[in-house]
XYZ file of N, CA and C in Angstrom:
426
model
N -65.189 -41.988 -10.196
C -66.189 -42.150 -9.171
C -65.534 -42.623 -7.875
N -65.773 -42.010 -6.774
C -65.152 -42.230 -5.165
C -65.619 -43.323 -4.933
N -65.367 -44.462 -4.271
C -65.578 -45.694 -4.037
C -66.270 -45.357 -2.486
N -67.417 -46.097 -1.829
C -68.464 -45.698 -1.086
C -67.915 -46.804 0.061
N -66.930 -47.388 -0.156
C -66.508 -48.238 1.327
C -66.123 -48.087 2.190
N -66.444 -48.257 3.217
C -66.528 -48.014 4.334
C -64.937 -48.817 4.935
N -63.868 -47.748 5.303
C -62.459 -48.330 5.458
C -62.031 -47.706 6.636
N -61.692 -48.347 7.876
C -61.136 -47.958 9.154
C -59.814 -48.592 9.063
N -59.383 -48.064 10.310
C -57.846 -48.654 11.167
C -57.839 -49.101 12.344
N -57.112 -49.988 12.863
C -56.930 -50.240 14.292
C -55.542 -51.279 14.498
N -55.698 -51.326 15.882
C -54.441 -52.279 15.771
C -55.071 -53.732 16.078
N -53.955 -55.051 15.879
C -54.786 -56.055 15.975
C -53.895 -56.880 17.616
N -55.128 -57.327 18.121
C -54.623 -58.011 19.679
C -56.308 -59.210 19.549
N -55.902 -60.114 20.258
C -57.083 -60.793 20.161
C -58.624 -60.525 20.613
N -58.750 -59.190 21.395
C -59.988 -58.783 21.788
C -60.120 -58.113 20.441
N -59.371 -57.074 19.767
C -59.915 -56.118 18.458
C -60.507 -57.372 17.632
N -60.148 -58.711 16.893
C -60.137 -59.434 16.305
C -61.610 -60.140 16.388
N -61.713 -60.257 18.079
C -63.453 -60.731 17.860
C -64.038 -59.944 17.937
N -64.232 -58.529 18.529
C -65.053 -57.211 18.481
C -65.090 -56.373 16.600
N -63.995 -57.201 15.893
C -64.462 -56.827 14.377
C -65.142 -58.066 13.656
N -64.524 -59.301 13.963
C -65.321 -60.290 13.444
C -66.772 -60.689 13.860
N -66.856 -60.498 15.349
C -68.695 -60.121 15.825
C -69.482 -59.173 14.815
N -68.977 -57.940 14.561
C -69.495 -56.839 14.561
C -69.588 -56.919 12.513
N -68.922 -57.902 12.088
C -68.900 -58.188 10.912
C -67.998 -57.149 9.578
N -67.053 -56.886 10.865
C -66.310 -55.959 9.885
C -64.889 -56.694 9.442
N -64.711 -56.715 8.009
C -63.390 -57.513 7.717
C -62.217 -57.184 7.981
N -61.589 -58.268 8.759
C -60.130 -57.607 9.535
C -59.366 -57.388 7.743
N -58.123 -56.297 7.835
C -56.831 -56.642 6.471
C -55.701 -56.382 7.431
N -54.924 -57.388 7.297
C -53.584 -57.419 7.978
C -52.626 -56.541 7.159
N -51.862 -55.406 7.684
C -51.201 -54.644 6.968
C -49.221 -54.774 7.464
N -49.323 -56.115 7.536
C -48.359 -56.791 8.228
C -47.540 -57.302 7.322
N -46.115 -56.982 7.492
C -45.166 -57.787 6.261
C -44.889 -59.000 6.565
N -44.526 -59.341 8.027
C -44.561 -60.450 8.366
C -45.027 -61.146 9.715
N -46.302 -61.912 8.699
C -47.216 -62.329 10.078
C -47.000 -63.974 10.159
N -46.551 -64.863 9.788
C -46.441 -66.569 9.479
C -46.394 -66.788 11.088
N -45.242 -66.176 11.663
C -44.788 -66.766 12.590
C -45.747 -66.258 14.062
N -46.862 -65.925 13.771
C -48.397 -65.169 15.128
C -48.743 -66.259 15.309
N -49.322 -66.076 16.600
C -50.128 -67.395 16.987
C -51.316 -67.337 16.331
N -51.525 -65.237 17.060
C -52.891 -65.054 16.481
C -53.219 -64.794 15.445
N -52.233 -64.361 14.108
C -52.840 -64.593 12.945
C -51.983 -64.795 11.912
N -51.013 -65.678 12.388
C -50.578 -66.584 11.590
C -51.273 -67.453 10.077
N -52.366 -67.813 10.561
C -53.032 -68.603 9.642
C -53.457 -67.865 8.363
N -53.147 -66.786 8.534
C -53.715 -65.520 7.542
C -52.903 -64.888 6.464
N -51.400 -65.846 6.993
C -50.036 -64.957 5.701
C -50.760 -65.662 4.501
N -50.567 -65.137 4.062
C -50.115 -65.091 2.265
C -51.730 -65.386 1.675
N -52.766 -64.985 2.630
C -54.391 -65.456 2.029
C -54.719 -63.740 1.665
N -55.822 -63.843 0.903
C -56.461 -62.305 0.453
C -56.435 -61.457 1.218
N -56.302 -61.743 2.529
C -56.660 -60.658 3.810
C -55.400 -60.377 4.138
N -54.152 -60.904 3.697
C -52.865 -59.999 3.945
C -52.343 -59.529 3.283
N -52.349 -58.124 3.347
C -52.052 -57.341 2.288
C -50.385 -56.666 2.720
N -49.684 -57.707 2.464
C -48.581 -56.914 2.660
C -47.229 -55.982 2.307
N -48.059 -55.541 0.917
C -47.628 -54.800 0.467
C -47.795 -53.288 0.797
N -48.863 -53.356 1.691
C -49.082 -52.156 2.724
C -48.130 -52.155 3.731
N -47.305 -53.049 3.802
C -46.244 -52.441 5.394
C -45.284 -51.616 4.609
N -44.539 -51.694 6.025
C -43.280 -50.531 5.470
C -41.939 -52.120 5.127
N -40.944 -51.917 3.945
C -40.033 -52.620 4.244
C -39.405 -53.025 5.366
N -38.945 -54.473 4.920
C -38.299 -55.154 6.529
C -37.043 -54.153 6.308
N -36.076 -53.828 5.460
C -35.199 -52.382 6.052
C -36.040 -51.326 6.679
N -36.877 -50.823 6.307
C -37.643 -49.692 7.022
C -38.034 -49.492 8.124
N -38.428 -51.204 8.301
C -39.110 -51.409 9.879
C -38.032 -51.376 10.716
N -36.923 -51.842 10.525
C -35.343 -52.250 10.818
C -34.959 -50.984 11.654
N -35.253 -50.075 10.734
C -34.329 -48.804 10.893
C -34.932 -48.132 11.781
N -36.373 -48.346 12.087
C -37.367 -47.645 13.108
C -37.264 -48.111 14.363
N -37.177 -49.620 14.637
C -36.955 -50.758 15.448
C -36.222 -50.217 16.535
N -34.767 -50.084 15.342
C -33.450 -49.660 15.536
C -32.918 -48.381 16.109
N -34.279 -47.567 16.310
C -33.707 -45.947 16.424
C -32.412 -45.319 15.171
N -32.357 -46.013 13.851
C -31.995 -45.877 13.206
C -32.533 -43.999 12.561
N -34.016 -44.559 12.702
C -34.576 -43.357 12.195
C -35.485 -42.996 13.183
N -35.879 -41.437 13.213
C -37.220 -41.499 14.016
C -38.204 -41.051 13.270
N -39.343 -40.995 14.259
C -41.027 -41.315 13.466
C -40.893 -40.768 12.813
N -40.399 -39.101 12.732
C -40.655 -38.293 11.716
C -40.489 -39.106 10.040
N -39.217 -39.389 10.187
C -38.233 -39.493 9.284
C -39.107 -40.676 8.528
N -39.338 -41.931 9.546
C -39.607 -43.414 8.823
C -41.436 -42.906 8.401
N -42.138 -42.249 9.170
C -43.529 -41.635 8.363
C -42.885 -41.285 6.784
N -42.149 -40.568 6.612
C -42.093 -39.824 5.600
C -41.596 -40.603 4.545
N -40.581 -41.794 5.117
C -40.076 -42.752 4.006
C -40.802 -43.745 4.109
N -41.877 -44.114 4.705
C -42.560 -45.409 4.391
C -43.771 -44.771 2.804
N -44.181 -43.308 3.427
C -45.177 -42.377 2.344
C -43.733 -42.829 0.905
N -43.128 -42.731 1.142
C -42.356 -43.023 -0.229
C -42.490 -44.134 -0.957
N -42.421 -44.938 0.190
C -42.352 -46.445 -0.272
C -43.332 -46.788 -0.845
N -44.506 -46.470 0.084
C -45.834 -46.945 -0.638
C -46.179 -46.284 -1.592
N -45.962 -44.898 -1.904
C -46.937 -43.857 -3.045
C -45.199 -44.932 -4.532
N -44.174 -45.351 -3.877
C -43.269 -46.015 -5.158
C -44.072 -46.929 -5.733
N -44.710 -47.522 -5.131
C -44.847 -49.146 -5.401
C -46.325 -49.896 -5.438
N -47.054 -48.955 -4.844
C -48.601 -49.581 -4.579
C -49.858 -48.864 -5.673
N -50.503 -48.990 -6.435
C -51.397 -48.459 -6.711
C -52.401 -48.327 -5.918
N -52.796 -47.294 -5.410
C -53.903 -46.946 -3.959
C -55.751 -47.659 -4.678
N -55.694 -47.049 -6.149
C -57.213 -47.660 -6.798
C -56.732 -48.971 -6.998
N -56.201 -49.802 -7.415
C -56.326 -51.239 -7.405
C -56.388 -51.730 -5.857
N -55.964 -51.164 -4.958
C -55.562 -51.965 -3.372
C -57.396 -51.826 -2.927
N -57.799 -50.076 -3.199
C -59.499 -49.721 -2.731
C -60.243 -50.770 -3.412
N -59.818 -51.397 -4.649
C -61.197 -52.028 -5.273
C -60.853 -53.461 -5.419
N -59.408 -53.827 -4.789
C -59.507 -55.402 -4.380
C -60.107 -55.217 -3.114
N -60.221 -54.231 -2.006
C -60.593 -54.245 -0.725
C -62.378 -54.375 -0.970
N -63.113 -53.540 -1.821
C -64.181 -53.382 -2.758
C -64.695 -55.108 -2.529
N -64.088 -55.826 -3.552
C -63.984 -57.141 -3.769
C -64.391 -58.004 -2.719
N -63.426 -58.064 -1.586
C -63.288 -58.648 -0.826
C -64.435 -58.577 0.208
N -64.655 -56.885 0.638
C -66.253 -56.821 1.212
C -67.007 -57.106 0.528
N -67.057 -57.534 -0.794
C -68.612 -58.130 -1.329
C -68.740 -59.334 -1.162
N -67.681 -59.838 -1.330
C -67.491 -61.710 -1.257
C -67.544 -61.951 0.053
N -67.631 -61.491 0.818
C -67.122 -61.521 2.360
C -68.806 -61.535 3.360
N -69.697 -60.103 2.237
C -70.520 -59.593 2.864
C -70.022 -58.779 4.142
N -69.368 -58.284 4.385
C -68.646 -57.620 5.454
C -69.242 -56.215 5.031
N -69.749 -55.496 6.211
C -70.570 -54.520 6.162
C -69.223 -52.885 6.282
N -67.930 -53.787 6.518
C -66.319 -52.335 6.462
C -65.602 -53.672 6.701
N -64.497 -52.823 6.314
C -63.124 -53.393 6.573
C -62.489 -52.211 7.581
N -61.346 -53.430 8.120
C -60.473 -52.546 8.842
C -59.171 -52.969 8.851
N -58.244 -52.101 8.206
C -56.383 -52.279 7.985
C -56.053 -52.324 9.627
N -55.597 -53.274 9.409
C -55.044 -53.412 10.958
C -53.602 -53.971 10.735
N -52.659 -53.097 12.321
C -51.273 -52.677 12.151
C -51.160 -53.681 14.035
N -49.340 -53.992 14.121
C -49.544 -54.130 15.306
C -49.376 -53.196 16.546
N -49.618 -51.912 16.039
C -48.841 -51.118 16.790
C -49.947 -50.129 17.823
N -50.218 -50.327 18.820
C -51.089 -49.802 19.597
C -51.344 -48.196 19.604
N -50.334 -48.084 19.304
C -50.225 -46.357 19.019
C -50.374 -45.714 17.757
N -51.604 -45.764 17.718
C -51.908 -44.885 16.279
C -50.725 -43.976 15.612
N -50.407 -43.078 16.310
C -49.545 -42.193 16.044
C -48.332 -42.541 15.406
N -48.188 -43.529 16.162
C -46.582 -44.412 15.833
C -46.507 -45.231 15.003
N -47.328 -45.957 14.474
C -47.922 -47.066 13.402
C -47.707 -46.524 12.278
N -47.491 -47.141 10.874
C -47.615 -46.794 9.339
C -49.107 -46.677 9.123
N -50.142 -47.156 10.131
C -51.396 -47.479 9.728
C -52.036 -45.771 9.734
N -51.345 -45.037 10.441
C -51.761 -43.702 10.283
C -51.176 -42.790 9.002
N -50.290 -43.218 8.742
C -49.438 -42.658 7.157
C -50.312 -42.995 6.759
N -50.831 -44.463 6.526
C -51.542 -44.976 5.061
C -53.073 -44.074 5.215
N -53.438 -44.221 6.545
C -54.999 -43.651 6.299
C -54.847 -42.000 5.843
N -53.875 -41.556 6.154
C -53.755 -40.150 5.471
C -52.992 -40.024 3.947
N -52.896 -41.032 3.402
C -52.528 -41.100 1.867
C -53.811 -41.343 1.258
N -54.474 -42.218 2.166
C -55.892 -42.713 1.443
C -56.993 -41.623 1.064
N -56.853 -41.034 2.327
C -57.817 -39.602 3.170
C -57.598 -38.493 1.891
N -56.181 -38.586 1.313
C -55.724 -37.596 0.502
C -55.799 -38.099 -0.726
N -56.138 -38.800 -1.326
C -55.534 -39.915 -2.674
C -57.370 -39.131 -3.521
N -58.393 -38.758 -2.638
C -59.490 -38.613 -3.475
C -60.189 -39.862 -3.628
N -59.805 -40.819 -3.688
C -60.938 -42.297 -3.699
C -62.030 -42.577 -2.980
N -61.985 -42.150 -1.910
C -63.225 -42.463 -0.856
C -64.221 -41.715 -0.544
N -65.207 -41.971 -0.809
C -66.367 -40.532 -0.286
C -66.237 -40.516 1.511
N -65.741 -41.713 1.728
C -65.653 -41.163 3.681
C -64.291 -41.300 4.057
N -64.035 -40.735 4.854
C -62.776 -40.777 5.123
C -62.486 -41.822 6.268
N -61.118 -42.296 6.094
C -60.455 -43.541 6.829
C -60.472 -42.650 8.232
N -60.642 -43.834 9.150
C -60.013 -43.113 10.961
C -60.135 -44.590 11.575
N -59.235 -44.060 12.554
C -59.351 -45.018 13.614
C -60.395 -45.289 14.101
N -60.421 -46.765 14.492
C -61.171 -46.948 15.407
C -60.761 -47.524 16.880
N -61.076 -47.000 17.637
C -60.778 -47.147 19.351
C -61.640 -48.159 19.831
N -60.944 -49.476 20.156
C -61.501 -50.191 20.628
C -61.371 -50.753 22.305
């Protein structure tokens, strides 16, 4: 059975943060390492950071770095995650979390302003493709 939750993307800056928390949609940090944010620091290692959704700190490294380009690090982060993540356990702790939450969606949020350029667009097209969702993931433009 397709799970009926309602799952967006965006990036996170402190205006996205109160325009989802107003609007009652649950931020998920898709951040490997957030401790050291001003703005959402307070949020490592609690239910809402899921950071087993980033790409490795080598991965990020290598992108950073012009080590690799987008093409390349899209295609090896899709590795990383389809290695290591189960996509139905991540949808139905997210499940979870909007019920306990009452949060009417969630939204994976990346820091990267550019959709295009972000892992947050890999993941919504693994998700988009994985069959779990009766709606499909997209950005949201805020």
């Amino acid at each position: 059975m397709k799970s009926e939750l309602k799952l967006n993307t965006s990036f996170v800056s402190p205006a996205t943060l109160e325009k989802f928390k107003s609007n009652n949609i649950l931020p998920i940090f898709i951040i490997r390492n957030i401790e050291g944010s001003e703005l959402i620091g307070q949020y490592s290692g609690t239910p809402v950071h899921f950071r087993e959704l980033s790409p490795s700190n080598e991965l990020f490294r290598q992108k950073r770095d012009k080590v690799v380009g987008l093409d390349e690090f899209k295609k090896l982060y899709a590795i990383e995650i389809t290695g290591r993540v189960d996509l139905k356990k991540i949808i139905n702790k997210l499940e979870s979390l909007a019920e306990l939450s009452g949060a009417r969606s969630i939204v994976l949020l990346g820091y990267g302003s550019d959709y295009n350029s972000c892992h947050r667009s890999v993941l919504a097209k693994l998700l988009n493709e994985s069959g779990l969702l009766e709606k499909p993931v997209k950005e949201l433009v805020v």
